[in-house]
Coordinates of C-alpha atoms in Angstrom, one line a residue:
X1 CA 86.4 201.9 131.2
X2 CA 85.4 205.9 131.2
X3 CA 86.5 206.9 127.8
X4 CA 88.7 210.3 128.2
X5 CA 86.3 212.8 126.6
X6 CA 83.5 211.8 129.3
X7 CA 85.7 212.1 131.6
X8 CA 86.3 215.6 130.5
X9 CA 82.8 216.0 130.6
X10 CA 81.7 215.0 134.0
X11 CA 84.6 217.1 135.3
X12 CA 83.6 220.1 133.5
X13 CA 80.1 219.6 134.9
X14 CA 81.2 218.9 138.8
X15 CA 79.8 221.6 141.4
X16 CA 81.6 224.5 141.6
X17 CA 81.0 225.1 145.3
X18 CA 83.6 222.6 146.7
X19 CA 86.8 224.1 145.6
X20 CA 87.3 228.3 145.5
X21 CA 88.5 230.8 142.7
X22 CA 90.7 232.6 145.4
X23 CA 93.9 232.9 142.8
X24 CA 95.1 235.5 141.1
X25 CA 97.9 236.0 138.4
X26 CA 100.6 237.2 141.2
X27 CA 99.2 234.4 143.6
X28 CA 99.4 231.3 140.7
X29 CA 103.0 233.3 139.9
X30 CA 103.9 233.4 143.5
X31 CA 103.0 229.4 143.1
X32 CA 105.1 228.8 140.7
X33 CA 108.2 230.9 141.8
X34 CA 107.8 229.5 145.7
X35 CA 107.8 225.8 144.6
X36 CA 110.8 225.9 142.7
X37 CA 113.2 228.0 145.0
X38 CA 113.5 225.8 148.0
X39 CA 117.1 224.6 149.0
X40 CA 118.8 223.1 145.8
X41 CA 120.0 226.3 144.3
X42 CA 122.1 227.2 147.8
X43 CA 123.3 223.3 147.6
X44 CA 123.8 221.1 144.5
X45 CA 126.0 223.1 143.2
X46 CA 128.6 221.6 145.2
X47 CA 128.2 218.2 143.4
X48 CA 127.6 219.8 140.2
X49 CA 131.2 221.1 140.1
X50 CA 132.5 217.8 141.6
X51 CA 130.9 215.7 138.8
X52 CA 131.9 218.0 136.0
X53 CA 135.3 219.8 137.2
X54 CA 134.5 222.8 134.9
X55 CA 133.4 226.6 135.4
X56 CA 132.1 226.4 132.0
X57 CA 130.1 223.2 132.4
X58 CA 129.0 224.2 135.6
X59 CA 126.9 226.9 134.1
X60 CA 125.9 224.5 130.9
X61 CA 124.7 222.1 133.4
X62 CA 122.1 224.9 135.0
X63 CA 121.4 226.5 131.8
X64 CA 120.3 223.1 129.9
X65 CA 118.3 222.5 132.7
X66 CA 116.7 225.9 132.9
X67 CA 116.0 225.3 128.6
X68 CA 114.4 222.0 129.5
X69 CA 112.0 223.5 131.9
X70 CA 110.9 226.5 130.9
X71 CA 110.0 224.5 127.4
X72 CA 108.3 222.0 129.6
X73 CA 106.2 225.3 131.2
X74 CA 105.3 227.0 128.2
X75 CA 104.2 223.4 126.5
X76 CA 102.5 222.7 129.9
X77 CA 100.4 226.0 129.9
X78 CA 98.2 224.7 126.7
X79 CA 97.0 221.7 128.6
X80 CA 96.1 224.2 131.5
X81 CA 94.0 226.6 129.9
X82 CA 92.3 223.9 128.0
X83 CA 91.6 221.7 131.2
X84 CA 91.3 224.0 134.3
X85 CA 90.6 221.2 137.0
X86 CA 92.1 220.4 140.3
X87 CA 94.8 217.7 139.6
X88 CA 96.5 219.4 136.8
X89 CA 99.0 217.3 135.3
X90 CA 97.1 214.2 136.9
X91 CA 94.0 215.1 134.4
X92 CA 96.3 215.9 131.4
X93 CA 97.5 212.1 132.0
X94 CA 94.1 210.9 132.2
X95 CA 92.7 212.7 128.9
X96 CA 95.2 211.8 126.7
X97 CA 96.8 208.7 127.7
X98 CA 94.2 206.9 129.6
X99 CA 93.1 206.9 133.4
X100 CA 96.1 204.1 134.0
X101 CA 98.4 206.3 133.4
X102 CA 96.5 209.3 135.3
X103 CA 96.5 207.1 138.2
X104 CA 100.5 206.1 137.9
X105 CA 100.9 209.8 138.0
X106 CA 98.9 209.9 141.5
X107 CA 100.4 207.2 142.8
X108 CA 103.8 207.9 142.3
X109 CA 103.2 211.6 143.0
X110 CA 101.8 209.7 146.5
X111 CA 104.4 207.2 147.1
X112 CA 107.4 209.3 146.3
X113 CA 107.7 212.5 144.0
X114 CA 105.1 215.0 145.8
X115 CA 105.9 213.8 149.4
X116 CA 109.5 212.8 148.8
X117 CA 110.3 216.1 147.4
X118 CA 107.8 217.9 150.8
X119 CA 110.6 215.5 153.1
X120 CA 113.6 216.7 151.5
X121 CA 112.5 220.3 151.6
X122 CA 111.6 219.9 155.3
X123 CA 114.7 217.8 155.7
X124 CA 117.0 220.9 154.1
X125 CA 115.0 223.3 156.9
X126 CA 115.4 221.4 159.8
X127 CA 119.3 221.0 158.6
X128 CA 120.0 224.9 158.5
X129 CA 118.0 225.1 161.4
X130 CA 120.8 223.7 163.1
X131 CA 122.7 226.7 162.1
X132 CA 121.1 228.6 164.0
X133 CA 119.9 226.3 166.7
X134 CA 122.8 223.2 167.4
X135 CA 119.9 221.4 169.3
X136 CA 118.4 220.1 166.2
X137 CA 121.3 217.4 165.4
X138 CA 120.9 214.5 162.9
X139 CA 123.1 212.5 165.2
X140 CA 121.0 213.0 168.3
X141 CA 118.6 209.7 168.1
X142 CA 115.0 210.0 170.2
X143 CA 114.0 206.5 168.4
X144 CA 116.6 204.7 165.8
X145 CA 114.9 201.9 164.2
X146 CA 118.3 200.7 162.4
X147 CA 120.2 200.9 159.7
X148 CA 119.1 199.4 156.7
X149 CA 122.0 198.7 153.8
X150 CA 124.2 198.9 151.8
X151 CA 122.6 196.4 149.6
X152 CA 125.6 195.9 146.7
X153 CA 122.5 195.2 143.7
X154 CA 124.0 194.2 140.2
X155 CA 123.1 197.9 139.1
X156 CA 124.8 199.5 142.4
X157 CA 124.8 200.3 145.8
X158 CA 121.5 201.0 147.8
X159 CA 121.4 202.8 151.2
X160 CA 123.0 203.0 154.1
X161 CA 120.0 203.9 155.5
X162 CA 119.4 205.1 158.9
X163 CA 115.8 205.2 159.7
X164 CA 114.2 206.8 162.9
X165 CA 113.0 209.6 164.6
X166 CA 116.0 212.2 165.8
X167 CA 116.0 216.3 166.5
X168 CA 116.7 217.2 163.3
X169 CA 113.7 215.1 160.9
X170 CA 111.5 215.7 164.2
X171 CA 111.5 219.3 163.4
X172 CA 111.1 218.5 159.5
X173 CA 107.8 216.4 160.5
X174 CA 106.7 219.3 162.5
X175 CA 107.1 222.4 159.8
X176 CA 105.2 219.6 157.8
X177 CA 102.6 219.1 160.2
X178 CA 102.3 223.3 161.3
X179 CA 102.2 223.9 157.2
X180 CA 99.0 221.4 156.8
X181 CA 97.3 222.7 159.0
X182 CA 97.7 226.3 158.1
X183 CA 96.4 225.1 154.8
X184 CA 93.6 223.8 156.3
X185 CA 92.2 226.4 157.2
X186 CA 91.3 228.0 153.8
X187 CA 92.9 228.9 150.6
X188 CA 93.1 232.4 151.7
X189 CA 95.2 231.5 154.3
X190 CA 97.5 229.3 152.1
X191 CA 98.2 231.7 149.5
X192 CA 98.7 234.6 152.3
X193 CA 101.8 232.3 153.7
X194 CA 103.2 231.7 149.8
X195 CA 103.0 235.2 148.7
X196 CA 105.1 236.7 151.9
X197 CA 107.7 233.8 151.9
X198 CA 108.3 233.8 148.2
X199 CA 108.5 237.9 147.8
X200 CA 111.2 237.2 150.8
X201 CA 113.1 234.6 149.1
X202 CA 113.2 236.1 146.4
X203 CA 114.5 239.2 146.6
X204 CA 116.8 237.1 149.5
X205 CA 118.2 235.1 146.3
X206 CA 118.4 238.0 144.3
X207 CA 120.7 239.8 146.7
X208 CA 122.8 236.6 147.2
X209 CA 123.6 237.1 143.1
X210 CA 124.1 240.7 143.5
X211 CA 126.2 240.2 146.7
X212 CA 128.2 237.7 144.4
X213 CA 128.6 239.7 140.8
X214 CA 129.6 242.9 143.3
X215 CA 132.7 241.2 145.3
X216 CA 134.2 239.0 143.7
X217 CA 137.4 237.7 144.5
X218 CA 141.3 237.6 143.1
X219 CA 141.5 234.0 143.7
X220 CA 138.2 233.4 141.8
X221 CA 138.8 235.3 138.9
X222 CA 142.2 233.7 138.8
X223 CA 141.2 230.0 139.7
X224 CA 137.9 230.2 137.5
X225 CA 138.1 232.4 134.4
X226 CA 141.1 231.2 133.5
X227 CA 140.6 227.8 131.6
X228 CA 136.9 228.7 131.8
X229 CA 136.0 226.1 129.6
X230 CA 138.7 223.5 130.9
X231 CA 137.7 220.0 130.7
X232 CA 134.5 220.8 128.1
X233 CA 135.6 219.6 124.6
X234 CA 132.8 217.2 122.7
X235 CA 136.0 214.7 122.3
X236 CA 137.3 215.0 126.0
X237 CA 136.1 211.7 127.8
X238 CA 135.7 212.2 131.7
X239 CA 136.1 209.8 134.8
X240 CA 132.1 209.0 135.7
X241 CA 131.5 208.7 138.9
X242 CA 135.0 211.0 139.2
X243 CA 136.1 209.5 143.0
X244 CA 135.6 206.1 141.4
X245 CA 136.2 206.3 137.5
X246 CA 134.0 203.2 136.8
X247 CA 133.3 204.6 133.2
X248 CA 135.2 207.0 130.9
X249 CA 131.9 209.5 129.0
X250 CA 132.0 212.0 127.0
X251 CA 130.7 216.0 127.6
X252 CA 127.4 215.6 126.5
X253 CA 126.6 212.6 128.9
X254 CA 128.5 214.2 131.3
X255 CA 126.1 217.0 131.4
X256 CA 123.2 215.2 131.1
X257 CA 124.1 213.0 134.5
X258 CA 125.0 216.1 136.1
X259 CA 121.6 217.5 135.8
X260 CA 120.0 215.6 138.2
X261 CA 120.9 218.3 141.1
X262 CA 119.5 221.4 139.2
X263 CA 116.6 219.9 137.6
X264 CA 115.5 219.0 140.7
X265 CA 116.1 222.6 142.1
X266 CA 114.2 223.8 139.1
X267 CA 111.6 221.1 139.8
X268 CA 108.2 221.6 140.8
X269 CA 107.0 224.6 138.1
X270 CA 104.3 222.3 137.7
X271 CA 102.3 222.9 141.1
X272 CA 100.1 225.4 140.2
X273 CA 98.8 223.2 137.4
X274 CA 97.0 221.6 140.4
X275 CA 95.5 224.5 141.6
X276 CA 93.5 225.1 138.6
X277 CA 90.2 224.7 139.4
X278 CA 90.7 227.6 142.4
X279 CA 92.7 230.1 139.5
X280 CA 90.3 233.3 138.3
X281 CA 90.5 233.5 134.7
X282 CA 92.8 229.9 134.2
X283 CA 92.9 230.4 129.9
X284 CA 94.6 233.6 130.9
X285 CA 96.5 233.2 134.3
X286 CA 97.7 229.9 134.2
X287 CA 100.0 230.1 130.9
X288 CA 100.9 233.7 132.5
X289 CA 101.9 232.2 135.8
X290 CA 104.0 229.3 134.0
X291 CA 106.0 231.1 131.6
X292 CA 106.7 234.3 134.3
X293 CA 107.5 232.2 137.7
X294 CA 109.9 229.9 135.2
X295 CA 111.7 232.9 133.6
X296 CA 112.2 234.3 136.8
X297 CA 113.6 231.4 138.4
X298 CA 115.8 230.2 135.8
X299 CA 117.5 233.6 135.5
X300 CA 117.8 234.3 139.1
X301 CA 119.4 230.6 139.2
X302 CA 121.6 231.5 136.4
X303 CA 122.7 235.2 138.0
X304 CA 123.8 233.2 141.7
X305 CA 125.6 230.4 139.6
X306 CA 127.8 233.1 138.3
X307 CA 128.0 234.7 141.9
X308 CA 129.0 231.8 143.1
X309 CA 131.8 231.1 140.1
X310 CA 133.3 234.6 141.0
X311 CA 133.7 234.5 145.0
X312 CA 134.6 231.2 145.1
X313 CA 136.8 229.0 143.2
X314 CA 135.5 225.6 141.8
X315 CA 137.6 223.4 143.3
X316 CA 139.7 223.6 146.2
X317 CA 141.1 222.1 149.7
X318 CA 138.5 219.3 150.9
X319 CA 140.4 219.9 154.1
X320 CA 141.0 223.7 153.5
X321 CA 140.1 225.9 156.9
X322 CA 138.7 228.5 155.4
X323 CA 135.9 228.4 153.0
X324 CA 137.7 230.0 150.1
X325 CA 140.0 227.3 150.4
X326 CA 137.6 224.2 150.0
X327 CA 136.1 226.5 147.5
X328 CA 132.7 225.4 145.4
X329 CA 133.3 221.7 145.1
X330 CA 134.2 220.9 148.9
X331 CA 132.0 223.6 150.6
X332 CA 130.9 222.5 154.1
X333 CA 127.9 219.9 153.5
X334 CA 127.5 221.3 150.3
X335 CA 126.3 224.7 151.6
X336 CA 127.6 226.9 148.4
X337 CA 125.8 229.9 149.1
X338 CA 126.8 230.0 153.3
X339 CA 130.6 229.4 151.9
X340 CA 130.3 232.7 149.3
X341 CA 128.6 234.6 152.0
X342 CA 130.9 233.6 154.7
X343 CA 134.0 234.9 152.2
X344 CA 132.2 238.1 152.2
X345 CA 130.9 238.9 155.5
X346 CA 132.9 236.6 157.4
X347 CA 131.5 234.4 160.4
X348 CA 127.9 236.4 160.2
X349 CA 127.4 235.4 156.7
X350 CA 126.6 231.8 157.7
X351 CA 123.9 233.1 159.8
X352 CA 122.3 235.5 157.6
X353 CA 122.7 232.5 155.0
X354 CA 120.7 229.9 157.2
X355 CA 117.9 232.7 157.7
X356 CA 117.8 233.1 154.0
X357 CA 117.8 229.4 153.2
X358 CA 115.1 228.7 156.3
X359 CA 112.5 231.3 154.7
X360 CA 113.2 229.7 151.5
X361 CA 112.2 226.1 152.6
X362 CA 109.6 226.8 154.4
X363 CA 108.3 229.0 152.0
X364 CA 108.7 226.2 149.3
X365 CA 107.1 223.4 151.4
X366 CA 103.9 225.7 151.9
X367 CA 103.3 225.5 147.8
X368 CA 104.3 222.2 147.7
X369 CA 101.4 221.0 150.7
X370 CA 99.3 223.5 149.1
X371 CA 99.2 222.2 145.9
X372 CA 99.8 218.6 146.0
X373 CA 96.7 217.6 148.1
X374 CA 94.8 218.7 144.7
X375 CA 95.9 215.5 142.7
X376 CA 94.8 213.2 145.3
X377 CA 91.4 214.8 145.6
X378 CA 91.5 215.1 141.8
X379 CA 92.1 211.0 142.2
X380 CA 89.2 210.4 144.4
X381 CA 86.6 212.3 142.4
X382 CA 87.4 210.1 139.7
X383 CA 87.1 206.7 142.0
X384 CA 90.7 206.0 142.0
X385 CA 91.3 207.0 145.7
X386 CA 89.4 206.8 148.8
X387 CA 86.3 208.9 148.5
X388 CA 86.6 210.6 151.7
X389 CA 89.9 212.3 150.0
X390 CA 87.6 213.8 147.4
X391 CA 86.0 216.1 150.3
X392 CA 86.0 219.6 151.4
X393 CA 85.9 220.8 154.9
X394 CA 84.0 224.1 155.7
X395 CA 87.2 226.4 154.7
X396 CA 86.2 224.7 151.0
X397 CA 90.2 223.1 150.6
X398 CA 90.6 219.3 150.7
X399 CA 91.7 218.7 154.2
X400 CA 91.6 215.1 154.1
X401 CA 94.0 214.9 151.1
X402 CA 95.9 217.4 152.9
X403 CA 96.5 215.0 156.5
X404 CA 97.2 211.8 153.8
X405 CA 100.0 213.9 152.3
X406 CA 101.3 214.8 155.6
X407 CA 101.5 211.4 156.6
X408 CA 103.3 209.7 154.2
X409 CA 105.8 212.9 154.2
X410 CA 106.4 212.8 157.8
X411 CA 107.1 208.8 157.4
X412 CA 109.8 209.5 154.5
X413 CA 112.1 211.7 156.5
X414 CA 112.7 208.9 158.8
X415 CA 113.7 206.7 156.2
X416 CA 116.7 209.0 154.4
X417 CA 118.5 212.3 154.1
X418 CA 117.8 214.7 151.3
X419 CA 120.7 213.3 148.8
X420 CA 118.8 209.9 149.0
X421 CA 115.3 211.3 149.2
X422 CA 116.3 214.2 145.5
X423 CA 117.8 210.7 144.1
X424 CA 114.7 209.2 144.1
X425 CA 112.5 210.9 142.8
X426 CA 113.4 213.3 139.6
X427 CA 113.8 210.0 137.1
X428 CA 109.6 209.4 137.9
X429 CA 109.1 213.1 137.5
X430 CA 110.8 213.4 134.2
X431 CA 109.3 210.1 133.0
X432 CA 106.0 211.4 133.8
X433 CA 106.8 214.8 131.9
X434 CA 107.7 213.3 128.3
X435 CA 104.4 211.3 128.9
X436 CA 102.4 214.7 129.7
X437 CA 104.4 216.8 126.5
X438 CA 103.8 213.1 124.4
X439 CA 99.8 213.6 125.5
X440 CA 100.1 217.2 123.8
X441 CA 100.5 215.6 120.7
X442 CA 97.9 212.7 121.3
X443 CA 95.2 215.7 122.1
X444 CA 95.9 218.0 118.9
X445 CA 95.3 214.7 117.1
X446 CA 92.0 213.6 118.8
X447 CA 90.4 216.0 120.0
X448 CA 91.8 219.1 117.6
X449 CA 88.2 221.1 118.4
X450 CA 89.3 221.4 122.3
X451 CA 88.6 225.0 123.3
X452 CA 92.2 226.2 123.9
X453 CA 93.0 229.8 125.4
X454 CA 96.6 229.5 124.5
X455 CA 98.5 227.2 122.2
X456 CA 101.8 226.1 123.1
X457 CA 104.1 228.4 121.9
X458 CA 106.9 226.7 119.2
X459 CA 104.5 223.7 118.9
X460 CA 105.6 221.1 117.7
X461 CA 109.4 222.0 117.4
X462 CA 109.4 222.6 121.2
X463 CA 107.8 219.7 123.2
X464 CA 109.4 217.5 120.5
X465 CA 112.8 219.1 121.5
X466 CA 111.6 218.3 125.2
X467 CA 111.2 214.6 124.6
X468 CA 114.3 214.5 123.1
X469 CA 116.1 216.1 126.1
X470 CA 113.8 214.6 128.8
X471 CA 114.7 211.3 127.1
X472 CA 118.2 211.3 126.9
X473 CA 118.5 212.6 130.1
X474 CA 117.0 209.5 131.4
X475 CA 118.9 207.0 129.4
X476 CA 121.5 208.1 131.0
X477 CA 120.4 208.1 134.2
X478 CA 119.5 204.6 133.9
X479 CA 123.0 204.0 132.2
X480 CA 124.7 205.8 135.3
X481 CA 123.0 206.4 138.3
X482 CA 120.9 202.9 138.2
X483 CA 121.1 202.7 142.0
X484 CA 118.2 205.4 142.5
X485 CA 116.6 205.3 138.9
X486 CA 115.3 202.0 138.9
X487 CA 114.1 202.0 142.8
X488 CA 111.8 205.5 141.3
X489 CA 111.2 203.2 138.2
X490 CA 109.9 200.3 140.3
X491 CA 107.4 202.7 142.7
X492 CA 105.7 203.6 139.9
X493 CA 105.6 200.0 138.4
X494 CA 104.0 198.7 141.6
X495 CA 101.0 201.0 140.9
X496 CA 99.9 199.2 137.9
X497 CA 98.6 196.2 140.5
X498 CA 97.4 198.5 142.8
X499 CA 95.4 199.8 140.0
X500 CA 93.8 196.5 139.2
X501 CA 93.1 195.8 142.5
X502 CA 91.5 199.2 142.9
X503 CA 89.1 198.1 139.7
X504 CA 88.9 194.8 141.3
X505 CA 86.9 195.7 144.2
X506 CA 84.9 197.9 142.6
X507 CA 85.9 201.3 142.2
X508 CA 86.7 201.5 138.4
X509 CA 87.1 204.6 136.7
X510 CA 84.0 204.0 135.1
X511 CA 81.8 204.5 138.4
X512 CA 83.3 207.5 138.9

């Protein structure tokens, strides 16, 4: 077994030549910023408000989950200055908890959290593609393999699950497929795509918070800013789930259920991490490129929450004709941001919405396939994945890492929609972050003589604060939503005999 410093060692002394410096700070910014707006700011707000039934709450709900990430970020840039290698978070794993746990980050990055997250991005395009283009329909089959489910578990119910090929995941598969293979022709290329689509999505989101703050509505004001803080006392206990009132919970759990939605949409802040090896100047740009894209994002996702709170009011009509009338809560599949617009610009705004939403998802998937092939070459460097994964093609980018990805993405959008697909995948990724913020701790301990750029700012106040969040969070996740915690929970407990088997026939760490 490769103890972690040598592994540190022969990955600081790998060729250089394989993978490029081609980043800069705006690039590793533009990273950062692209991977985190994709479609759950324009949607989960919609359940948000269901679960909590409170303007006031609604905002707590994105705000602790803007605190909780840009913590994780600024903890997160430490470990990237320090280690500046393609796999990012993957190698922080490795060094200070062990290669297992390196590898359980891979495989469940593999299996569900990387990919799952590229399907229900692609998923989210293909569905306001339909906006604009009726053609692509979920309920237009070209190859239904069945419906799987509902299986009633003792912990909940699973599924239904309709699995297959129709319009609408065909043209998910394909934006996956077209962004692949624009990434595998060269960094340069990659980072040309990310930079355009995020500086349009961007200022796109920016003027849907402007658009919002400037015309707001009588009904609004009235329905939302009055009682703003209805339903938020610590003492008030609330109906959990609130159609079904299984449990009675009080504001704090409340809020930490409800976070699911927004974490994910704030999710993926990490990707540039895996990008390090190809950053110019990493003890520099990649603590830069965390803290800015974060900031950025949280307050832009702050600023259309608040938009959102003053065009439309939080709850409404489920079967109201208008948008105004169904109101936050029961806006057309969840579509928040079409429903605002629509109030303001009427039958048009739907349309400028889905172009605004489309150039937002595509622009998020391209980080996402960008950046996530680098754990999975990272992986096979190391032995732990097939070595022809650990290659470079003549554009110097891992194109075989890059076609594995796509593959298993394409497969998960036939097997669910992107409620399922978000479900299952933010308990791993949060699990996986208190181990990386734990493995700060392990690494000021063991190795305090670690050249390190930049220190994590509020250390150790702050990543101990973010375990404590993180944690709770997922105790009550567990506690609540156990139907699609402990399926994430289980992926990532299957890799432990994968990883035996992997050492088994001979491809141990140690022969790395």
């Amino acid at each position: 077994m490769a103890h972690p410093a040598s592994s540190a060692s022969s990955a600081a002394n790998r060729p250089s030549g394989e993978l490029v410096k081609g980043l800069g700070l705006f690039d590793s910014t533009m990273i950062v910023v692209g991977s985190m707006i994709g479609s759950g700011i324009f949607i989960v707000s919609a359940d948000i408000a269901h679960q909590v039934q409170s303007p006031g709450l609604l905002l707590i709900v994105w705000l602790a989950s803007g605190v909780i990430t840009l913590i994780g970020a600024l903890c997160f840039g430490e470990l990237a200055a320090a280690m500046p290698h393609a796999g990012g978070q993957y190698v922080y794993l490795r060094e200070s908890c062990g290669p297992i746990f390196g590898f359980l980050y891979g495989w469940a990055m593999l299996m569900v959290i990387e990919t799952g997250t590229i399907a229900a991005v692609a998923i989210a395009f293909a569905k306001f593609s339909g906006v604009l283009a009726p053609w692509f329909s979920p309920s237009v089959w070209i190859w239904k393999i069945g419906t799987f489910g509902p299986w009633n578990l003792w912990f909940g119910q699973l599924g239904p699950y309709d699995v297959g090929l129709n319009r609408q995941n065909l043209l998910a598969i394909l934006s996956i497929i077209l962004l692949t293979w624009i990434n595998t022709r060269g960094l340069s290329m990659g980072k040309v795509v990310q930079n355009i689509f995020t500086v349009a999505k961007t200022i796109s989101l920016a003027a849907v918070a402007l658009l919002g703050l400037a015309f707001a509505t009588v009904v609004a004001r009235s329905a939302n800013f009055t009682g703003f803080w209805r339903n938020a006392g610590w003492s008030v206990m609330h109906p959990y789930p609130p159609d079904h009132s299984t449990w009675m919970i009080g504001t704090l759990t409340l809020i930490g259920v409800a976070t699911v939605g927004s974490i994910f949409a704030m999710d993926a802040w990490n990707s540039v991490t895996f990008t390090a090896a190809e950053v110019k100047n990493p003890g520099r740009n990649l603590p830069l490129s965390l803290a800015f894209g974060t900031a950025v994002v949280v307050v832009l996702y702050m600023l259309a929450n608040l938009a959102y709170l003053r065009v439309l009011p939080l709850s409404g009509d489920p079967q109201g004709a208008t948008a105004l009338a169904r109101g936050i809560e029961f806006a057309a599949e969840g579509r928040v941001a079409t429903a605002m617009t629509q109030v303001i610009f009427g039958p048009a705004g739907a349309i400028l919405m889905a172009i605004a939403i489309l150039v937002s998802t595509f622009g998020c998937n391209n980080g996402l396939i960008l950046a996530g092939a680098r754990i999975y070459y990272a992986m096979a460097k190391d032995s732990l994945f097939f070595r022809s994964v650990g290659t470079v093609n003549k554009h110097h980018v891992p194109a075989v890492a890059l076609v594995a990805q796509c593959i298993w993405s394409a497969v998960l959008c036939l097997s669910g929609t992107y409620a399922q697909l978000l479900d299952l995948t933010i308990f791993a990724q949060l699990l996986f972050y208190i181990l990386t913020l734990a493995g700060l701790f392990i690494l000021r301990v063991r190795r305090p003589d670690m050249d390190r750029p930049y220190r994590a700012w509020g250390y150790p106040i702050l990543p101990a604060l973010y375990i404590l969040m993180a944690g709770f969070l997922e105790i009550q996740l567990l506690r609540y939503k156990p139907q699609y915690t402990w399926p994430g929970l289980i992926i990532v407990l299957l890799g432990l005999p994968v990883y035996w088997l992997w050492k088994l026939a001979g491809k141990s760490p140690s022969q790395a």
